[in-house]
PDB file of C-alpha atoms in Angstrom:
ATOM      1  CA  TYR A   4     -14.160  24.021   5.307  1.00  0.00           C
ATOM      2  CA  SER A   5     -13.897  23.389   1.544  1.00  0.00           C
ATOM      3  CA  LEU A   6     -13.095  20.230  -0.218  1.00  0.00           C
ATOM      4  CA  ILE A   7     -11.082  20.298  -3.444  1.00  0.00           C
ATOM      5  CA  PHE A   8      -9.991  17.635  -5.855  1.00  0.00           C
ATOM      6  CA  ILE A   9      -6.464  17.896  -7.183  1.00  0.00           C
ATOM      7  CA  ASN A  10      -5.689  14.997  -9.567  1.00  0.00           C
ATOM      8  CA  ASP A  11      -1.891  15.413  -9.211  1.00  0.00           C
ATOM      9  CA  TRP A  12      -0.829  12.985  -6.486  1.00  0.00           C
ATOM     10  CA  GLY A  13       2.755  14.162  -6.365  1.00  0.00           C
ATOM     11  CA  SER A  14       1.678  17.715  -5.585  1.00  0.00           C
ATOM     12  CA  HIS A  15      -0.088  16.615  -2.415  1.00  0.00           C
ATOM     13  CA  LEU A  16       2.912  15.772  -0.354  1.00  0.00           C
ATOM     14  CA  GLU A  17       5.645  17.604  -2.304  1.00  0.00           C
ATOM     15  CA  THR A  18       3.974  21.040  -2.622  1.00  0.00           C
ATOM     16  CA  LEU A  19       0.510  21.500  -1.309  1.00  0.00           C
ATOM     17  CA  LEU A  20       0.970  20.366   2.328  1.00  0.00           C
ATOM     18  CA  PRO A  21       4.553  21.692   2.805  1.00  0.00           C
ATOM     19  CA  THR A  22       3.584  25.179   1.480  1.00  0.00           C
ATOM     20  CA  GLY A  23       0.284  25.311   3.420  1.00  0.00           C
ATOM     21  CA  ALA A  24      -1.771  25.614   0.226  1.00  0.00           C
ATOM     22  CA  VAL A  25      -4.018  22.930   1.717  1.00  0.00           C
ATOM     23  CA  ASP A  26      -4.325  21.779   5.297  1.00  0.00           C
ATOM     24  CA  MET A  27      -5.090  18.073   4.720  1.00  0.00           C
ATOM     25  CA  VAL A  28      -4.821  15.573   2.004  1.00  0.00           C
ATOM     26  CA  PHE A  29      -6.653  12.203   1.523  1.00  0.00           C
ATOM     27  CA  PRO A  30      -6.318   9.310   0.818  1.00  0.00           C
ATOM     28  CA  TRP A  31      -2.718   8.346   1.430  1.00  0.00           C
ATOM     29  CA  PHE A  32      -1.239   5.080   2.498  1.00  0.00           C
ATOM     30  CA  LYS A  33       0.817   5.289   5.633  1.00  0.00           C
ATOM     31  CA  PRO A  34       3.938   3.082   5.836  1.00  0.00           C
ATOM     32  CA  ASN A  35       4.964   1.193   8.975  1.00  0.00           C
ATOM     33  CA  CYS A  36       6.573   4.150  10.611  1.00  0.00           C
ATOM     34  CA  ALA A  37       7.972   1.944  13.438  1.00  0.00           C
ATOM     35  CA  ARG A  38      10.300   0.460  10.769  1.00  0.00           C
ATOM     36  CA  VAL A  39      11.276   3.853   9.182  1.00  0.00           C
ATOM     37  CA  GLU A  40      14.898   2.801   9.139  1.00  0.00           C
ATOM     38  CA  ASN A  41      14.084   0.208   6.439  1.00  0.00           C
ATOM     39  CA  LEU A  42      12.175   2.653   4.227  1.00  0.00           C
ATOM     40  CA  SER A  43      13.461   4.438   1.170  1.00  0.00           C
ATOM     41  CA  PRO A  44      13.707   8.262   1.533  1.00  0.00           C
ATOM     42  CA  GLY A  45      10.520   8.631  -0.516  1.00  0.00           C
ATOM     43  CA  SER A  46       8.543   6.359   1.816  1.00  0.00           C
ATOM     44  CA  ALA A  47      10.252   7.509   5.077  1.00  0.00           C
ATOM     45  CA  TYR A  48       9.164  11.062   4.142  1.00  0.00           C
ATOM     46  CA  ARG A  49       5.505  10.017   4.789  1.00  0.00           C
ATOM     47  CA  CYS A  50       6.497   9.259   8.315  1.00  0.00           C
ATOM     48  CA  THR A  51       8.992  11.943   9.084  1.00  0.00           C
ATOM     49  CA  ASP A  52       7.313  15.028   7.605  1.00  0.00           C
ATOM     50  CA  PHE A  53       3.600  14.343   8.223  1.00  0.00           C
ATOM     51  CA  ASN A  54       1.166  13.486  10.918  1.00  0.00           C
ATOM     52  CA  HIS A  55      -1.727  11.101  10.170  1.00  0.00           C
ATOM     53  CA  SER A  56      -5.298  10.490  11.107  1.00  0.00           C
ATOM     54  CA  GLU A  57      -6.493   7.200  12.293  1.00  0.00           C
ATOM     55  CA  PRO A  58      -7.240   4.812   9.366  1.00  0.00           C
ATOM     56  CA  PHE A  59     -10.167   5.540   7.090  1.00  0.00           C
ATOM     57  CA  TYR A  60      -9.905   2.252   5.131  1.00  0.00           C
ATOM     58  CA  GLU A  61      -7.850  -0.883   5.139  1.00  0.00           C
ATOM     59  CA  ALA A  62      -6.669  -2.540   1.929  1.00  0.00           C
ATOM     60  CA  LEU A  63      -5.476  -6.090   2.025  1.00  0.00           C
ATOM     61  CA  VAL A  64      -2.152  -6.619   0.078  1.00  0.00           C
ATOM     62  CA  GLY A  65      -1.702 -10.216  -0.987  1.00  0.00           C
ATOM     63  CA  TYR A  66       1.048 -12.393  -2.237  1.00  0.00           C
ATOM     64  CA  TYR A  67       0.542 -14.925  -4.974  1.00  0.00           C
ATOM     65  CA  THR A  68       2.463 -17.721  -6.686  1.00  0.00           C
ATOM     66  CA  LEU A  69       1.758 -20.739  -8.810  1.00  0.00           C
ATOM     67  CA  LYS A  70       0.928 -24.168  -7.425  1.00  0.00           C
ATOM     68  CA  GLY A  71       4.068 -26.129  -7.240  1.00  0.00           C
ATOM     69  CA  SER A  72       6.264 -23.150  -6.862  1.00  0.00           C
ATOM     70  CA  ALA A  73       9.145 -23.299  -4.411  1.00  0.00           C
ATOM     71  CA  TYR A  74       7.411 -20.422  -2.615  1.00  0.00           C
ATOM     72  CA  GLU A  75       3.905 -21.927  -2.315  1.00  0.00           C
ATOM     73  CA  ASN A  76       4.303 -22.549   1.446  1.00  0.00           C
ATOM     74  CA  ALA A  77       6.012 -19.266   2.250  1.00  0.00           C
ATOM     75  CA  SER A  78       4.403 -17.643   5.311  1.00  0.00           C
ATOM     76  CA  THR A  79       7.101 -15.008   6.346  1.00  0.00           C
ATOM     77  CA  PRO A  80       8.833 -12.379   4.315  1.00  0.00           C
ATOM     78  CA  GLU A  81      12.178 -14.006   5.021  1.00  0.00           C
ATOM     79  CA  GLU A  82      11.005 -17.056   3.066  1.00  0.00           C
ATOM     80  CA  LEU A  83      10.722 -14.847  -0.053  1.00  0.00           C
ATOM     81  CA  ILE A  84      14.406 -13.819   0.056  1.00  0.00           C
ATOM     82  CA  GLY A  85      15.951 -14.839  -3.282  1.00  0.00           C
ATOM     83  CA  SER A  86      12.666 -14.843  -5.146  1.00  0.00           C
ATOM     84  CA  ARG A  87      11.750 -12.908  -8.348  1.00  0.00           C
ATOM     85  CA  MET A  88       8.880 -10.657  -7.322  1.00  0.00           C
ATOM     86  CA  CYS A  89       6.528  -8.483  -9.329  1.00  0.00           C
ATOM     87  CA  ARG A  90       4.609  -5.364  -8.176  1.00  0.00           C
ATOM     88  CA  PRO A  91       2.955  -3.142 -10.699  1.00  0.00           C
ATOM     89  CA  GLU A  92       4.725   0.121 -11.362  1.00  0.00           C
ATOM     90  CA  ALA A  93       2.095   2.492  -9.964  1.00  0.00           C
ATOM     91  CA  TRP A  94       1.918   0.600  -6.543  1.00  0.00           C
ATOM     92  CA  PHE A  95       3.758   1.646  -3.389  1.00  0.00           C
ATOM     93  CA  THR A  96       6.636  -0.388  -2.149  1.00  0.00           C
ATOM     94  CA  PHE A  97       7.005   0.750   1.473  1.00  0.00           C
ATOM     95  CA  ASP A  98       5.613  -2.532   2.753  1.00  0.00           C
ATOM     96  CA  LEU A  99       8.172  -4.453   0.801  1.00  0.00           C
ATOM     97  CA  GLU A 100      10.842  -2.092   2.023  1.00  0.00           C
ATOM     98  CA  ALA A 101       9.858  -2.511   5.709  1.00  0.00           C
ATOM     99  CA  ASP A 102      10.054  -6.341   5.185  1.00  0.00           C
ATOM    100  CA  GLY A 103      13.319  -6.354   3.426  1.00  0.00           C
ATOM    101  CA  LEU A 104      11.854  -7.492   0.158  1.00  0.00           C
ATOM    102  CA  MET A 105      13.727  -5.138  -2.137  1.00  0.00           C
ATOM    103  CA  PRO A 106      16.888  -5.536  -4.169  1.00  0.00           C
ATOM    104  CA  PRO A 107      19.312  -7.132  -3.547  1.00  0.00           C
ATOM    105  CA  ASN A 108      17.224  -9.442  -1.364  1.00  0.00           C
ATOM    106  CA  VAL A 109      14.743 -10.090  -4.173  1.00  0.00           C
ATOM    107  CA  GLU A 110      14.672  -9.400  -7.839  1.00  0.00           C
ATOM    108  CA  LEU A 111      11.873  -6.883  -8.240  1.00  0.00           C
ATOM    109  CA  THR A 112      10.079  -6.360 -11.498  1.00  0.00           C
ATOM    110  CA  ARG A 113       7.662  -3.336 -11.893  1.00  0.00           C
ATOM    111  CA  PRO A 114       5.881  -3.703 -15.325  1.00  0.00           C
ATOM    112  CA  VAL A 115       2.945  -1.643 -16.532  1.00  0.00           C
ATOM    113  CA  PRO A 116       0.102  -2.518 -16.674  1.00  0.00           C
ATOM    114  CA  GLN A 117      -0.877  -4.689 -13.698  1.00  0.00           C
ATOM    115  CA  ALA A 118      -1.804  -7.657 -15.940  1.00  0.00           C
ATOM    116  CA  GLY A 119       1.866  -7.811 -16.939  1.00  0.00           C
ATOM    117  CA  CYS A 120       2.710  -9.395 -13.631  1.00  0.00           C
ATOM    118  CA  TRP A 121       0.323 -12.220 -14.203  1.00  0.00           C
ATOM    119  CA  GLN A 122       1.770 -12.954 -17.593  1.00  0.00           C
ATOM    120  CA  LEU A 123       5.292 -12.962 -16.228  1.00  0.00           C
ATOM    121  CA  LEU A 124       4.125 -15.420 -13.562  1.00  0.00           C
ATOM    122  CA  LEU A 125       2.548 -17.679 -16.055  1.00  0.00           C
ATOM    123  CA  ASP A 126       5.685 -17.461 -18.264  1.00  0.00           C
ATOM    124  CA  GLY A 127       7.871 -18.476 -15.392  1.00  0.00           C
ATOM    125  CA  GLU A 128       9.802 -15.189 -15.377  1.00  0.00           C
ATOM    126  CA  ILE A 129       8.903 -14.292 -11.833  1.00  0.00           C
ATOM    127  CA  ASP A 130       8.008 -16.356  -8.739  1.00  0.00           C
ATOM    128  CA  VAL A 131       5.639 -14.106  -6.701  1.00  0.00           C
ATOM    129  CA  ILE A 132       3.223 -11.271  -7.318  1.00  0.00           C
ATOM    130  CA  SER A 133       2.282  -8.802  -4.647  1.00  0.00           C
ATOM    131  CA  LEU A 134      -0.543  -6.285  -4.868  1.00  0.00           C
ATOM    132  CA  ASP A 135      -4.002  -5.221  -3.555  1.00  0.00           C
ATOM    133  CA  ALA A 136      -5.891  -8.410  -2.895  1.00  0.00           C
ATOM    134  CA  LEU A 137      -9.215  -7.242  -4.494  1.00  0.00           C
ATOM    135  CA  PRO A 138      -7.939  -6.453  -7.972  1.00  0.00           C
ATOM    136  CA  ALA A 139      -5.497  -9.403  -7.806  1.00  0.00           C
ATOM    137  CA  GLU A 140      -8.263 -11.880  -7.203  1.00  0.00           C
ATOM    138  CA  GLU A 141     -10.341 -10.222  -9.956  1.00  0.00           C
ATOM    139  CA  ASP A 142      -7.321 -10.590 -12.259  1.00  0.00           C
ATOM    140  CA  TYR A 143      -6.732 -14.226 -11.865  1.00  0.00           C
ATOM    141  CA  ARG A 144     -10.454 -15.134 -12.067  1.00  0.00           C
ATOM    142  CA  GLU A 145     -10.721 -13.110 -15.273  1.00  0.00           C
ATOM    143  CA  LEU A 146      -7.698 -14.855 -16.685  1.00  0.00           C
ATOM    144  CA  GLY A 147      -9.267 -18.189 -15.702  1.00  0.00           C
ATOM    145  CA  ILE A 148      -6.162 -19.240 -13.731  1.00  0.00           C
ATOM    146  CA  GLU A 149      -7.658 -19.458 -10.219  1.00  0.00           C
ATOM    147  CA  ASP A 150      -6.807 -23.254 -10.160  1.00  0.00           C
ATOM    148  CA  GLN A 151      -3.159 -22.474 -10.814  1.00  0.00           C
ATOM    149  CA  VAL A 152      -2.713 -19.645  -8.261  1.00  0.00           C
ATOM    150  CA  VAL A 153      -1.942 -19.971  -4.597  1.00  0.00           C
ATOM    151  CA  LYS A 154      -2.512 -17.075  -2.258  1.00  0.00           C
ATOM    152  CA  LEU A 155       0.171 -16.887   0.480  1.00  0.00           C
ATOM    153  CA  GLU A 156      -2.223 -16.210   3.261  1.00  0.00           C
ATOM    154  CA  GLY A 157       0.446 -15.788   5.968  1.00  0.00           C
ATOM    155  CA  LEU A 158       1.965 -12.860   4.065  1.00  0.00           C
ATOM    156  CA  THR A 159      -1.308 -10.861   3.555  1.00  0.00           C
ATOM    157  CA  SER A 160      -1.099  -7.475   5.212  1.00  0.00           C
ATOM    158  CA  ALA A 161      -3.492  -4.736   5.865  1.00  0.00           C
ATOM    159  CA  GLN A 162      -2.378  -1.336   4.560  1.00  0.00           C
ATOM    160  CA  THR A 163      -4.313   1.693   5.816  1.00  0.00           C
ATOM    161  CA  LEU A 164      -5.445   4.989   4.241  1.00  0.00           C
ATOM    162  CA  HIS A 165      -5.212   8.135   6.196  1.00  0.00           C
ATOM    163  CA  ILE A 166      -5.518  11.911   6.087  1.00  0.00           C
ATOM    164  CA  PHE A 167      -2.054  13.365   6.073  1.00  0.00           C
ATOM    165  CA  VAL A 168      -1.217  16.851   7.524  1.00  0.00           C
ATOM    166  CA  SER A 169       2.117  18.753   7.600  1.00  0.00           C
ATOM    167  CA  LYS A 170       3.793  18.532  10.980  1.00  0.00           C
ATOM    168  CA  ASP A 171       4.349  22.351  10.588  1.00  0.00           C
ATOM    169  CA  ASN A 172       0.661  23.142  10.229  1.00  0.00           C
ATOM    170  CA  GLN A 173      -0.778  23.844  13.664  1.00  0.00           C
ATOM    171  CA  PHE A 174      -4.305  24.325  12.523  1.00  0.00           C
ATOM    172  CA  ALA A 175      -4.343  20.982  10.703  1.00  0.00           C
ATOM    173  CA  ASN A 176      -2.751  19.273  13.708  1.00  0.00           C
ATOM    174  CA  ASP A 177      -5.271  20.707  15.975  1.00  0.00           C
ATOM    175  CA  ALA A 178      -8.031  19.402  13.656  1.00  0.00           C
ATOM    176  CA  LEU A 179      -6.744  15.773  13.557  1.00  0.00           C
ATOM    177  CA  PRO A 180      -8.281  14.883  16.973  1.00  0.00           C
ATOM    178  CA  ILE A 181     -11.658  16.072  15.686  1.00  0.00           C
ATOM    179  CA  ILE A 182     -11.318  13.905  12.613  1.00  0.00           C
ATOM    180  CA  ASN A 183     -10.224  10.926  14.761  1.00  0.00           C
ATOM    181  CA  ALA A 184     -13.205  11.465  17.110  1.00  0.00           C
ATOM    182  CA  GLY A 185     -15.555  11.305  14.154  1.00  0.00           C
ATOM    183  CA  LEU A 186     -13.921   8.106  12.963  1.00  0.00           C
ATOM    184  CA  GLU A 187     -14.271   6.567  16.405  1.00  0.00           C
ATOM    185  CA  GLU A 188     -17.985   7.386  16.390  1.00  0.00           C
ATOM    186  CA  LEU A 189     -18.294   5.601  13.003  1.00  0.00           C
ATOM    187  CA  ARG A 190     -16.529   2.652  14.444  1.00  0.00           C
ATOM    188  CA  LEU A 191     -18.634   2.489  17.545  1.00  0.00           C
ATOM    189  CA  SER A 192     -21.889   2.805  15.569  1.00  0.00           C
ATOM    190  CA  GLY A 193     -20.761   0.012  13.218  1.00  0.00           C
ATOM    191  CA  GLU A 194     -20.960   2.328  10.203  1.00  0.00           C
ATOM    192  CA  TRP A 195     -17.176   2.151   9.483  1.00  0.00           C
TER     193      TRP A 195
END
């Protein structure tokens, strides 16, 4: 086998896998494919055109609001309907799509950079921020606003990173069980 690094994310799923230029790509977040009917075409494509390894990594995606907000006790996606949400431009939205947290159910702002969401929250222009929990918590600590921010624990989700293969590539599909067996060994040994 050979490993290559291609720093053109769009090409992975749009060109490299479909044409067979590569057999596998990593790392890619996998949407909730059981709710594909709620996904946008770009997100659903990750379910309909590709097979996936077992998860390599889990990233927690958190939801944050200010103390005293009308949403500070929200614990289900339905309780965020009508809110003004922020997710940074470069972040995926398939989890929001699956939970029905896209326009017109919510007002979604997608600024760049990530810090823009925090400023909008502090300025009262949005109600809720959703993004990867590790950078989110670093952000609000660096801004010195940890006493003002509430993490909506009941809404935290684990999003998983996988190897993707084209459903049309028999060699890659035959190799997926080998990858999954190796992952299982790592889990059983405690290394994962």
